[in-house]
XYZ file of C-alpha atoms in Angstrom:
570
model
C -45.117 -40.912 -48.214
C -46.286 -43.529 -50.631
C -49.948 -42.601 -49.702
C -49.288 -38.656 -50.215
C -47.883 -40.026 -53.816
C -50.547 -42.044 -54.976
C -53.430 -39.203 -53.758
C -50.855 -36.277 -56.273
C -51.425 -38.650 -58.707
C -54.832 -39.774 -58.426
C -55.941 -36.131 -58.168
C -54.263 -34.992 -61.405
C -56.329 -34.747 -64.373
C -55.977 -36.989 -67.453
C -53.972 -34.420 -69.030
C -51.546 -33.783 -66.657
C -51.175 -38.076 -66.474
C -49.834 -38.169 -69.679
C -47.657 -35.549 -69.451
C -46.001 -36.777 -65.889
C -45.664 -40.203 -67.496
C -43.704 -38.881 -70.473
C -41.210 -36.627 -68.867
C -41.131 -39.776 -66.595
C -39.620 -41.918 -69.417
C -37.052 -38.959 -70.850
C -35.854 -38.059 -67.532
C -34.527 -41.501 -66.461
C -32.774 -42.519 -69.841
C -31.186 -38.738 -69.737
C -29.806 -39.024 -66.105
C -28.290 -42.457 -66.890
C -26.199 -41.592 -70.090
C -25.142 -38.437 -68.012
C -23.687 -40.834 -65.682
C -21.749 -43.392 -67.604
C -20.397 -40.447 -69.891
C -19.051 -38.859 -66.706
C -17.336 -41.538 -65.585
C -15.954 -42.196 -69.385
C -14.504 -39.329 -70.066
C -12.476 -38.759 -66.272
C -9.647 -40.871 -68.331
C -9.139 -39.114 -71.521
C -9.117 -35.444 -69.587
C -4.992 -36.296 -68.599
C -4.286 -37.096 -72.475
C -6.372 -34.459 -73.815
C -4.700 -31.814 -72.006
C -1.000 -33.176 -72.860
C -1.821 -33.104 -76.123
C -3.262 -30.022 -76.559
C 0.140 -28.750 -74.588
C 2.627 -30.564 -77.353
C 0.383 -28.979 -80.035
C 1.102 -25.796 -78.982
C 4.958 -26.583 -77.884
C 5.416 -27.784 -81.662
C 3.828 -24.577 -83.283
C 6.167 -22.520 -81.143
C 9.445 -24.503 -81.541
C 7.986 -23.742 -85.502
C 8.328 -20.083 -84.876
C 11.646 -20.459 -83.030
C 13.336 -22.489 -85.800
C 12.347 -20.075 -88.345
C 13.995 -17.147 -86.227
C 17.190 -19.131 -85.679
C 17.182 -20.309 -89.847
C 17.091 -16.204 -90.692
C 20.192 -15.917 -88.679
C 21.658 -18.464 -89.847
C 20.779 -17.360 -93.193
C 22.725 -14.087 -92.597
C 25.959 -16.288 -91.515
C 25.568 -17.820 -94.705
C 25.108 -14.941 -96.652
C 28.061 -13.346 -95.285
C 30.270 -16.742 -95.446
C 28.802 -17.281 -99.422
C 28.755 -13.575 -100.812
C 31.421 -13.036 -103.776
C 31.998 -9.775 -103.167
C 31.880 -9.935 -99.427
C 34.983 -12.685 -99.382
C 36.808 -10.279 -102.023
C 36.949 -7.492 -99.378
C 37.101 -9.493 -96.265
C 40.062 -11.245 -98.303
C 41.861 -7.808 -99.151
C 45.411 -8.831 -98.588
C 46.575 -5.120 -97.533
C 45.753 -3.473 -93.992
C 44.061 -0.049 -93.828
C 47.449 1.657 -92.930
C 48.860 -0.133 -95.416
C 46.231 0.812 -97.977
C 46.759 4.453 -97.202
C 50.636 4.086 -97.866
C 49.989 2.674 -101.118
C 47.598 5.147 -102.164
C 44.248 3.198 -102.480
C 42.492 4.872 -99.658
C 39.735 5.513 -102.254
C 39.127 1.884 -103.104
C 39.179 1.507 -99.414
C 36.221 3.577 -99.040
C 34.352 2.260 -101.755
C 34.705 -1.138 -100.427
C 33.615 0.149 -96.531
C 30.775 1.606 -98.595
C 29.325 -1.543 -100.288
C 29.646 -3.765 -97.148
C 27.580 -1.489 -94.916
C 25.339 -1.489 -97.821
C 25.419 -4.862 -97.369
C 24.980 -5.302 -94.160
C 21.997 -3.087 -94.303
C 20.073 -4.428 -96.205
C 20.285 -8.148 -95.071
C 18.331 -7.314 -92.144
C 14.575 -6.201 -92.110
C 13.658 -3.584 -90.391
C 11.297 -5.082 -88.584
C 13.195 -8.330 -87.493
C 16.081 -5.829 -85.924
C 19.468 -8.595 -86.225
C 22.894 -6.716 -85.036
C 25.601 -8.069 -87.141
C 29.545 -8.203 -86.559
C 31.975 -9.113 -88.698
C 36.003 -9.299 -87.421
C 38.738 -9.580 -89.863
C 42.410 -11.105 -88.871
C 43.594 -7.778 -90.749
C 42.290 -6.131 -88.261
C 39.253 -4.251 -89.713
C 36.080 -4.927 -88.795
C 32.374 -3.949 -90.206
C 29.095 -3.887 -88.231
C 25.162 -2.580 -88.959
C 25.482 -0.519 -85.899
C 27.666 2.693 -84.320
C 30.458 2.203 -83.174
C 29.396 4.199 -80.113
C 26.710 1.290 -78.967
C 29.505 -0.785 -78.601
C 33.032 -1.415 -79.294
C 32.861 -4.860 -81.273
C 36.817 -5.329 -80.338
C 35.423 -5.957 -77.290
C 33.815 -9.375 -78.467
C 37.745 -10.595 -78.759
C 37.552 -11.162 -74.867
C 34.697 -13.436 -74.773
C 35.269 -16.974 -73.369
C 33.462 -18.607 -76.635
C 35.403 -16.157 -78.873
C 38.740 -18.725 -78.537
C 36.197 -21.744 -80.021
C 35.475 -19.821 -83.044
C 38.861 -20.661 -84.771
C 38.258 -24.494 -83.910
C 34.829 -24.778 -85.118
C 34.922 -26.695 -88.727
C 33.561 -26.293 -92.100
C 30.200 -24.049 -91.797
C 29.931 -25.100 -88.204
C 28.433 -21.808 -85.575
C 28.712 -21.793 -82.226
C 24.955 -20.087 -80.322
C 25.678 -17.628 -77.084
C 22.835 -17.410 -74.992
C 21.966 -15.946 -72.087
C 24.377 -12.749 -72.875
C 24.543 -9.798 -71.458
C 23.211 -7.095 -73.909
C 26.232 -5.251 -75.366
C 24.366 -2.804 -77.611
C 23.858 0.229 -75.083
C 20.191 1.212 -76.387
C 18.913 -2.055 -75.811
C 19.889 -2.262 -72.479
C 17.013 -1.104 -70.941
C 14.520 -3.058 -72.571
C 16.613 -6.441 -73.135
C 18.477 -7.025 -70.755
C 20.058 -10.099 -72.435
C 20.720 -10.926 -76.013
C 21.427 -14.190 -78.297
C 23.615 -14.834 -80.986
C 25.272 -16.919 -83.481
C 29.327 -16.746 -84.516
C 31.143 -18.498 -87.140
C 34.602 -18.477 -88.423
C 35.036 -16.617 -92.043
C 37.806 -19.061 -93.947
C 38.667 -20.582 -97.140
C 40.811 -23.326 -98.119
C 43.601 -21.106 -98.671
C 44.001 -18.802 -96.181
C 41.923 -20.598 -93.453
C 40.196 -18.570 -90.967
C 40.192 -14.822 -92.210
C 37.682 -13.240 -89.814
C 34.797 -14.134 -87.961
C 30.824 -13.105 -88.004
C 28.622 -12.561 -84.970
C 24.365 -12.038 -85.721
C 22.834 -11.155 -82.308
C 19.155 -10.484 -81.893
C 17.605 -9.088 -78.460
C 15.785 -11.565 -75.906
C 12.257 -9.536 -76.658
C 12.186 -11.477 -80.114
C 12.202 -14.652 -78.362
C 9.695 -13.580 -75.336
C 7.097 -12.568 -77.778
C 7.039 -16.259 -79.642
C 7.097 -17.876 -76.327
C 4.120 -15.046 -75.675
C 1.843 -15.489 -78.656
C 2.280 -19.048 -79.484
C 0.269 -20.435 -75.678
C -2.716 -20.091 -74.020
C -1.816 -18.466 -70.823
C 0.713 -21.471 -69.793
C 4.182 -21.121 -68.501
C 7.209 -21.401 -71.513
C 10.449 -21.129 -71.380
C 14.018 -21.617 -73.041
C 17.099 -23.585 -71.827
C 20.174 -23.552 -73.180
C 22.351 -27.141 -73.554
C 23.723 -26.395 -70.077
C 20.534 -26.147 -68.626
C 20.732 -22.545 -68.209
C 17.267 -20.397 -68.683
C 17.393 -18.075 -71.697
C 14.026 -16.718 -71.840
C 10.645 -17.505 -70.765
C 6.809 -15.508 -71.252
C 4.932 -13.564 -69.352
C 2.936 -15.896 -67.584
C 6.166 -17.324 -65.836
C 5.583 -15.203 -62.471
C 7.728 -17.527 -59.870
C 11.534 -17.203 -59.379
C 13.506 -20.329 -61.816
C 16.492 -21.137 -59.988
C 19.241 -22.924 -61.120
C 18.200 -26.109 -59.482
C 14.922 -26.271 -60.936
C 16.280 -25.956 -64.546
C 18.185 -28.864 -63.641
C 15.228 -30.841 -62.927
C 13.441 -29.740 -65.418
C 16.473 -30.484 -68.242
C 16.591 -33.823 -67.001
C 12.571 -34.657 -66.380
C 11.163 -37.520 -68.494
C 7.696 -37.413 -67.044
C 4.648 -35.874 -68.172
C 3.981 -34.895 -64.442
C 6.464 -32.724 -61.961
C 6.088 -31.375 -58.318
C 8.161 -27.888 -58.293
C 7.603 -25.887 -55.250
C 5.157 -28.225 -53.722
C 2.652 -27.864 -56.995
C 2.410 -30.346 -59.489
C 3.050 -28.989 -63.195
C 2.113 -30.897 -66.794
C 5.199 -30.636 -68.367
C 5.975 -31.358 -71.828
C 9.468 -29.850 -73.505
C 10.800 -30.733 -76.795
C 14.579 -30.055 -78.252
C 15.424 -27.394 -81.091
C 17.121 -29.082 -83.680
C 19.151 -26.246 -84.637
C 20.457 -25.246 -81.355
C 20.461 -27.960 -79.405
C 18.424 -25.645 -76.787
C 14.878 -27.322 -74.747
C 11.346 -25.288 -75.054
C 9.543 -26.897 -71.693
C 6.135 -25.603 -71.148
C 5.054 -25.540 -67.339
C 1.033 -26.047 -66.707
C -0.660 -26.292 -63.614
C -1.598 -29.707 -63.620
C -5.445 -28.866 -62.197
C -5.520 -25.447 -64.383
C -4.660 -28.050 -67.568
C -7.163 -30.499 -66.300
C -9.861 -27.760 -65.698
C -9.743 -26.227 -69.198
C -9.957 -29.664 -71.117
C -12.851 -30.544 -68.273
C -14.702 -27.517 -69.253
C -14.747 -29.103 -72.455
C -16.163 -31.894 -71.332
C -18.117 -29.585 -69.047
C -19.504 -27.783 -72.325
C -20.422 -31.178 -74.446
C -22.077 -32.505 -71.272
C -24.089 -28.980 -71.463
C -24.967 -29.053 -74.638
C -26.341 -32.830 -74.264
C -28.641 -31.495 -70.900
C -29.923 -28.876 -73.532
C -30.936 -31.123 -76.203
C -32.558 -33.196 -73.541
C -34.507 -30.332 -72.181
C -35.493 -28.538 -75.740
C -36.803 -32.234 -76.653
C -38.663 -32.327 -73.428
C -40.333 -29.097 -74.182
C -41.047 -30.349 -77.307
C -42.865 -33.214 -75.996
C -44.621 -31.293 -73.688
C -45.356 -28.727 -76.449
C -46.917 -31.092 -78.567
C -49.192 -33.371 -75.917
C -50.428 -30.161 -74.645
C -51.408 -29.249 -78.510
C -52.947 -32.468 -78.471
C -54.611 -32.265 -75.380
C -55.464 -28.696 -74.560
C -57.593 -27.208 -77.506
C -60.594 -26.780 -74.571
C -58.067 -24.640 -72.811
C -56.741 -23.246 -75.994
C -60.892 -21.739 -77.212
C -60.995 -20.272 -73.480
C -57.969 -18.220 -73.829
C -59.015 -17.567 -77.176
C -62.040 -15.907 -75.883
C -60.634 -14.048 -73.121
C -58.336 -12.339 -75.522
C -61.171 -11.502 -77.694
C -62.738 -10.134 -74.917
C -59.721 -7.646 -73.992
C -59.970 -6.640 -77.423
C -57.604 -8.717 -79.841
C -60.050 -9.634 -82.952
C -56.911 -10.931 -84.729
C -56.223 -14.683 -82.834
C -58.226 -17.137 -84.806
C -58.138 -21.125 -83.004
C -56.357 -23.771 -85.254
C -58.379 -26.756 -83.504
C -59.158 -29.053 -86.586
C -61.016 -32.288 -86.946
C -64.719 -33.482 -86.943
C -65.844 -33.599 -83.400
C -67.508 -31.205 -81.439
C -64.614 -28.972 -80.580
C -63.578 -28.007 -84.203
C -66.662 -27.512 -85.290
C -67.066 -24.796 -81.518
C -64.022 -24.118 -83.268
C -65.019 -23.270 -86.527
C -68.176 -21.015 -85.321
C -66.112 -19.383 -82.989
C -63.819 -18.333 -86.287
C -66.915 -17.175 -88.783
C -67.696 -15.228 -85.871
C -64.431 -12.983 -85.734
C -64.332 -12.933 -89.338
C -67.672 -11.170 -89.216
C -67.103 -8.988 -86.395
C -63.734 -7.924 -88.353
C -65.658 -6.793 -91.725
C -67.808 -5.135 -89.994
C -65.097 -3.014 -88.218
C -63.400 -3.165 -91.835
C -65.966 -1.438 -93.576
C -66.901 1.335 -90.691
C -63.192 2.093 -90.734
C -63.534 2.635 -95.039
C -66.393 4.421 -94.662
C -64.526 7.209 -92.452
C -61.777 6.615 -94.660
C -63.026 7.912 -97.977
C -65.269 10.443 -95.821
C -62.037 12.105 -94.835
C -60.901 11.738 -98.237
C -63.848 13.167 -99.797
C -63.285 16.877 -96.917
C -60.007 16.864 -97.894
C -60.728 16.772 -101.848
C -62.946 19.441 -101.387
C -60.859 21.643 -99.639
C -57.959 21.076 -101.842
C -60.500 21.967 -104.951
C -61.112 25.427 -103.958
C -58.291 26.505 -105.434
C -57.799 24.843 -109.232
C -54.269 24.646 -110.181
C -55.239 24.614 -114.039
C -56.947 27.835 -113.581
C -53.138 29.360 -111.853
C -51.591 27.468 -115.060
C -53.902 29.317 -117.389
C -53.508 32.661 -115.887
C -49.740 32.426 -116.353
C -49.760 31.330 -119.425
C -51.782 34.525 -120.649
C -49.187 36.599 -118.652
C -46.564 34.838 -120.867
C -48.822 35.440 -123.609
C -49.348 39.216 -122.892
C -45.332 40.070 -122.497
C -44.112 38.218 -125.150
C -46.726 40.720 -127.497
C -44.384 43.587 -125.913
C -41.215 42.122 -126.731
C -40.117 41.378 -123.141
C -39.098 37.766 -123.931
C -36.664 37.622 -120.615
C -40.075 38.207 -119.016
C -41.920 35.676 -120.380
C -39.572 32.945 -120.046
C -39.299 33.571 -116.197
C -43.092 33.500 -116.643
C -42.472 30.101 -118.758
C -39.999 28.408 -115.990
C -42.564 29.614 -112.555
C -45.098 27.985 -114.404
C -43.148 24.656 -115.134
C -42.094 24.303 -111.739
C -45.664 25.186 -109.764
C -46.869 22.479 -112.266
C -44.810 20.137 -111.096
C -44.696 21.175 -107.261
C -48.487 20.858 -107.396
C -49.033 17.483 -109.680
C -49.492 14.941 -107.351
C -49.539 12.364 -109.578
C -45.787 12.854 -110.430
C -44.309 11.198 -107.592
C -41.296 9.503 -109.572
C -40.245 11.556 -112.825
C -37.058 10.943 -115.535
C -34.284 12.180 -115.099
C -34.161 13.906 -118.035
C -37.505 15.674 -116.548
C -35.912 16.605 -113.261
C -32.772 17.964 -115.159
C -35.398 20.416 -117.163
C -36.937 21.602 -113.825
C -33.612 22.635 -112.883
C -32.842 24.744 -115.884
C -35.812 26.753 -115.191
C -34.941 27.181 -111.661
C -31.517 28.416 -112.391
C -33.293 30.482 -115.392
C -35.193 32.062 -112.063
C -32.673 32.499 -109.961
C -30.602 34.451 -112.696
C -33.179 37.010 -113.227
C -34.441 37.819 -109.939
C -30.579 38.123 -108.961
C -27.393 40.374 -109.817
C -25.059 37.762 -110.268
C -25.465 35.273 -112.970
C -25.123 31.574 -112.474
C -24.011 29.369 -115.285
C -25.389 25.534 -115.176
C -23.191 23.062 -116.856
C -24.478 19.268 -117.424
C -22.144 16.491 -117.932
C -24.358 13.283 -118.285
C -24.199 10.334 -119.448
C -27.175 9.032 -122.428
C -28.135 6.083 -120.579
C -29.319 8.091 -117.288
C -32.409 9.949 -118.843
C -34.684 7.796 -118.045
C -34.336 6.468 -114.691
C -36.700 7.566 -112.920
C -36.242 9.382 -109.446
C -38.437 11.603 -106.606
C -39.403 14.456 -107.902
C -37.430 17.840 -107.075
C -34.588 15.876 -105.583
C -32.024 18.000 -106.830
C -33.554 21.828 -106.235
C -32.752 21.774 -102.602
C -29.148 20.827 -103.265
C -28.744 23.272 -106.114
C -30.306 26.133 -103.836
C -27.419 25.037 -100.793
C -24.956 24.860 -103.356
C -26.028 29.021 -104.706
C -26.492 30.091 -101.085
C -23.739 28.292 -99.067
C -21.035 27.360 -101.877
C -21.515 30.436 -103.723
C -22.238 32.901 -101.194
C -24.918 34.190 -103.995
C -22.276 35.409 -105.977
C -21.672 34.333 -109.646
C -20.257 30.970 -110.249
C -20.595 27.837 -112.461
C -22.765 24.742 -111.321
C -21.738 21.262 -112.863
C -24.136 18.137 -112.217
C -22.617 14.956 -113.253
C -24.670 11.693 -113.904
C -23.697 8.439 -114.983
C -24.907 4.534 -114.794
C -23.063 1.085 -113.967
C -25.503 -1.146 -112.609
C -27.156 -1.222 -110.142
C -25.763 2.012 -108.794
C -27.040 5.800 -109.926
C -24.736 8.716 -109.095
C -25.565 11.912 -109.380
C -22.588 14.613 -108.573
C -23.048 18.631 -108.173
C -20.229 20.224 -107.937
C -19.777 24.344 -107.461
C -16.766 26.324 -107.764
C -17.527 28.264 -104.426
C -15.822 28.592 -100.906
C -15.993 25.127 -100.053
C -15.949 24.091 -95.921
C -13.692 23.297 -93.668
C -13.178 19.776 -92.915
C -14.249 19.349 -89.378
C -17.731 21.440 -90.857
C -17.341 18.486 -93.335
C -17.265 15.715 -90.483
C -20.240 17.054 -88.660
C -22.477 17.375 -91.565
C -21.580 13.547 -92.708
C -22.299 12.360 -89.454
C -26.020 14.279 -89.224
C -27.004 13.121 -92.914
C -25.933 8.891 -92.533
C -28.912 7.237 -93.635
C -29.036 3.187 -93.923
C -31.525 3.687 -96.560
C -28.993 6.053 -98.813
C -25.626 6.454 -99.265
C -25.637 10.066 -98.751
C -21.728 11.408 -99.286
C -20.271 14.854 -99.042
C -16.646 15.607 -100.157
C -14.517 18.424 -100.285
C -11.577 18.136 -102.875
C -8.738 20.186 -101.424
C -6.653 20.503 -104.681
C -9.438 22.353 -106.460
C -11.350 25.537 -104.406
C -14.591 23.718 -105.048
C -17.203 21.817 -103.022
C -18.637 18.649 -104.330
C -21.881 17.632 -103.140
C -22.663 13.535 -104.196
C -25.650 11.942 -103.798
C -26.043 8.582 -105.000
C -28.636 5.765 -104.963
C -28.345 2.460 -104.957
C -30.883 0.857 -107.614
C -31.591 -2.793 -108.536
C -31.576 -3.680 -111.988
């Protein structure tokens, strides 16, 4: 083996000695950090991942204290109002209200504590309030037909109400959902109750805010990364718990898990990372349940990643190496590939070798040489160039557009002696635009220009046609002379007489105006207009990245509006 090594290694060129010695000396140093940051990181993997697990317990128990401060905020509300406690403190009954002939300030008050209660609550944070009065009246956010709130008298917690001191509340949960529409969604439902009293009459009535489980599943549901979460009440009992909780929780388990101080917990024969923390308001424990490997596995991919990234840079400063000993070493092989790619036709590669030794100046000849052999091929390709050039000149010469010019302008001439002046201005405008169809020279005219061109267009379609056409101009000083393509705006104005006015007579109104860097030109017609799906399609054919090409309809007014605008650096 040792012989077989030595004859590789004596048979490689000088090149390819350097080159195996310096990976040689990279390689090593790489694969022995690799192997002491292995080992240094197995530790830190266990308190990475219960970290990252009590990062995301305290955002949720965040979430979960703010839901449980807006009901409480409603309690208070309720308890605190003025003109709540007036009502709730009404000395006289309903019946008795009716017998003494205030039914109507009965009403009135009914009216503004529904109002009340109403508007409390957001919409979107749903809360199903209760309020029971000693009197017995009672006032709620929701029908009477969901449920019976009378009902809430037979509760077992309903006889701790009274007891309960100062602003003290007592929190339900899990409950049975009593509002009938939510059944089949929530199945159970939380809430908070507090006494209503004062220091005179003492307890007056009693408020209940309940919100729906599905508030409390989507915290535990957004707030984790695909972990196990749930909610136990002070007796251990499971309120709610996310979606990724797919294994039955019985009653044992919450046990356990209530009273586990570890960080680590066997349930069901699999160990679980298990961090909870309490809810200061409630009293309640969030506990999140990982898989202890899954929790390992995702901060070791981590690690996984780093250690990636590392092998990477190790391997893109190996090429590098390579990359540059081989620049150093190779320009023999470099002016042979040079040559064969001149020789399959690529005059463009020039060699970069540079010193003073033999090779750069090989270099350097080889060089002059393509330069010369690529003027040459420059100058052939001019010569046809300007030979084509000259064939097309001539062709395009038969015909002199000054002598068309001339010969309208004598036609002008001619019927403007007879007194035909409509004639001779058509004459006029055919000869403005063929002069500035055929100048070649005008590739990029004012805009003042291009608005002339169209007036004699519109002159030309009004006398070859029955119906007249009225052009209206509403621009703006500063526009007349930016400079656009020539004849931009015919085509448009020709779609707008054909399609928008169905050739029939109309107005046309083309709107310009300036604020840097942007151009917009607007034609509007007061024809037919399109249908919207028509609309749609036509957008959809004329995107351009290069222009913001827009077409609108404007429903209020029978018109279609045609915008083209440009986007133009000052």
């Amino acid at each position: 083996m040792k012989t077989r090594v030595i004859h590789f290694v004596s048979s490689l060129s000088f090149r390819d000695k350097v080159l195996l010695i310096a990976i040689t000396c990279l390689i090593l140093p790489a694969i022995t950090t690799f192997t002491v940051y292995n080992y240094l990181t197995k530790d830190a993997v266990k308190e990475q991942a219960i970290s990252s697990a009590q990062n995301e317990l305290k955002l949720t128990n965040e979430y979960l204290k703010k839901e449980f401060e807006d009901m409480l905020y409603t309690l208070n509300f309720i308890q605190l109002d003025t003109e709540l406690n007036t009502i709730f403190k009404y000395p006289s009954s309903y019946s008795s209200a009716l017998e003494s002939g205030t039914e109507y300030d009965e009403f009135i008050n009914d009216q503004k504590v529904q109002q009340k209660l109403d508007t409390i609550t957001l919409l979107d944070q749903k809360a199903y309030v209760t309020i029971l009065l000693n009197n017995g009246k009672f006032y709620t956010n929701y029908s009477f037909h969901e449920f019976n709130p009378l009902e809430l008298k037979n509760e077992p917690w309903f006889k701790i109400l009274s007891r309960l001191k100062g602003y003290r509340s007592i929190w339900i949960a899990p409950q049975p959902t009593m509002i009938i529409s939510e059944r089949k969604n929530n199945p159970f439902q939380l809430s908070v109750a507090r006494p209503l009293r004062d220091s005179i009459q003492g307890v007056y009535g009693y408020a209940v805010v309940t919100v729906m489980e599905n508030r409390i599943i989507d915290i535990l549901n957004s707030e984790n990364t695909g972990h196990s979460m749930i909610l136990l009440n002070e007796r251990n009992n499971l309120i709610a718990k996310n979606q990724y909780f797919d294994w039955k929780l019985t009653k044992d388990v919450t046990e356990e898990l209530g009273r586990n101080t570890s960080d680590v917990m066997t349930i069901n024969g699999e160990k679980y990372l298990i961090n909870s923390r309490e809810l200061s308001i409630t009293g309640w424990k969030l506990i999140s349940l990982n898989p202890y490997e899954n929790a390992i596995s995702k901060i070791n991919a981590i690690f996984k990643r780093v250690f990636l990234v590392q092998a990477l840079a190790y391997v893109l400063f190996l090429i590098l190496l390579v990359y540059l000993l081989r620049k150093i070493l190779n320009r023999l092989v470099d002016l042979k590939n040079l040559a064969k790619k001149v020789q399959k036709g690529d005059l463009s590669v020039r060699s970069e070798a540079k010193g003073n030794d033999e090779i750069a100046t090989l270099s350097t000849s080889f060089n002059l040489m393509l330069d010369k052999v690529n003027k040459v091929i420059e100058e052939n390709t001019l010569t046809e160039t300007r030979k084509r050039q000259a064939e097309l000149a001539m062709l395009q010469a038969q015909i002199n557009p000054h002598f068309l010019f001339n010969v309208l302008n004598s036609i002008r001439m001619k019927v403007m002696m007879k007194g035909d002046y409509d004639s001779a201005g058509m004459l006029s405008s055919l000869s403005k635009l063929l002069r500035m169809t055929i100048d070649k020279h005008k590739g990029m005219i004012p805009f003042h220009e291009e608005l002339a061109i169209n007036k004699d267009y519109i002159r030309l379609m009004n006398m070859r046609k029955r119906h007249k056409i009225e052009l209206k101009m509403e621009v703006s000083i500063e526009t007349s002379n930016i400079k656009l393509p020539r004849l931009v705006l015919q085509p448009i104005i020709e779609n707008a007489i054909i399609h928008g006015l169905n050739e029939q007579e109309g107005h046309i109104l083309i709107k310009a105006h300036y604020i840097s860097p942007t151009f917009t030109i607007e034609i509007e017609d007061n024809g037919t207009g399109m249908r919207k799906e028509h609309l749609t399609r036509i957008q959809e054919r004329l995107s351009n990245p290069g222009e913001n090409l827009q077409l609108k309809v404007n429903e209020t007014r029978d018109f279609q509006v045609l915008a083209y605008q440009m986007s133009m650096k000052e």
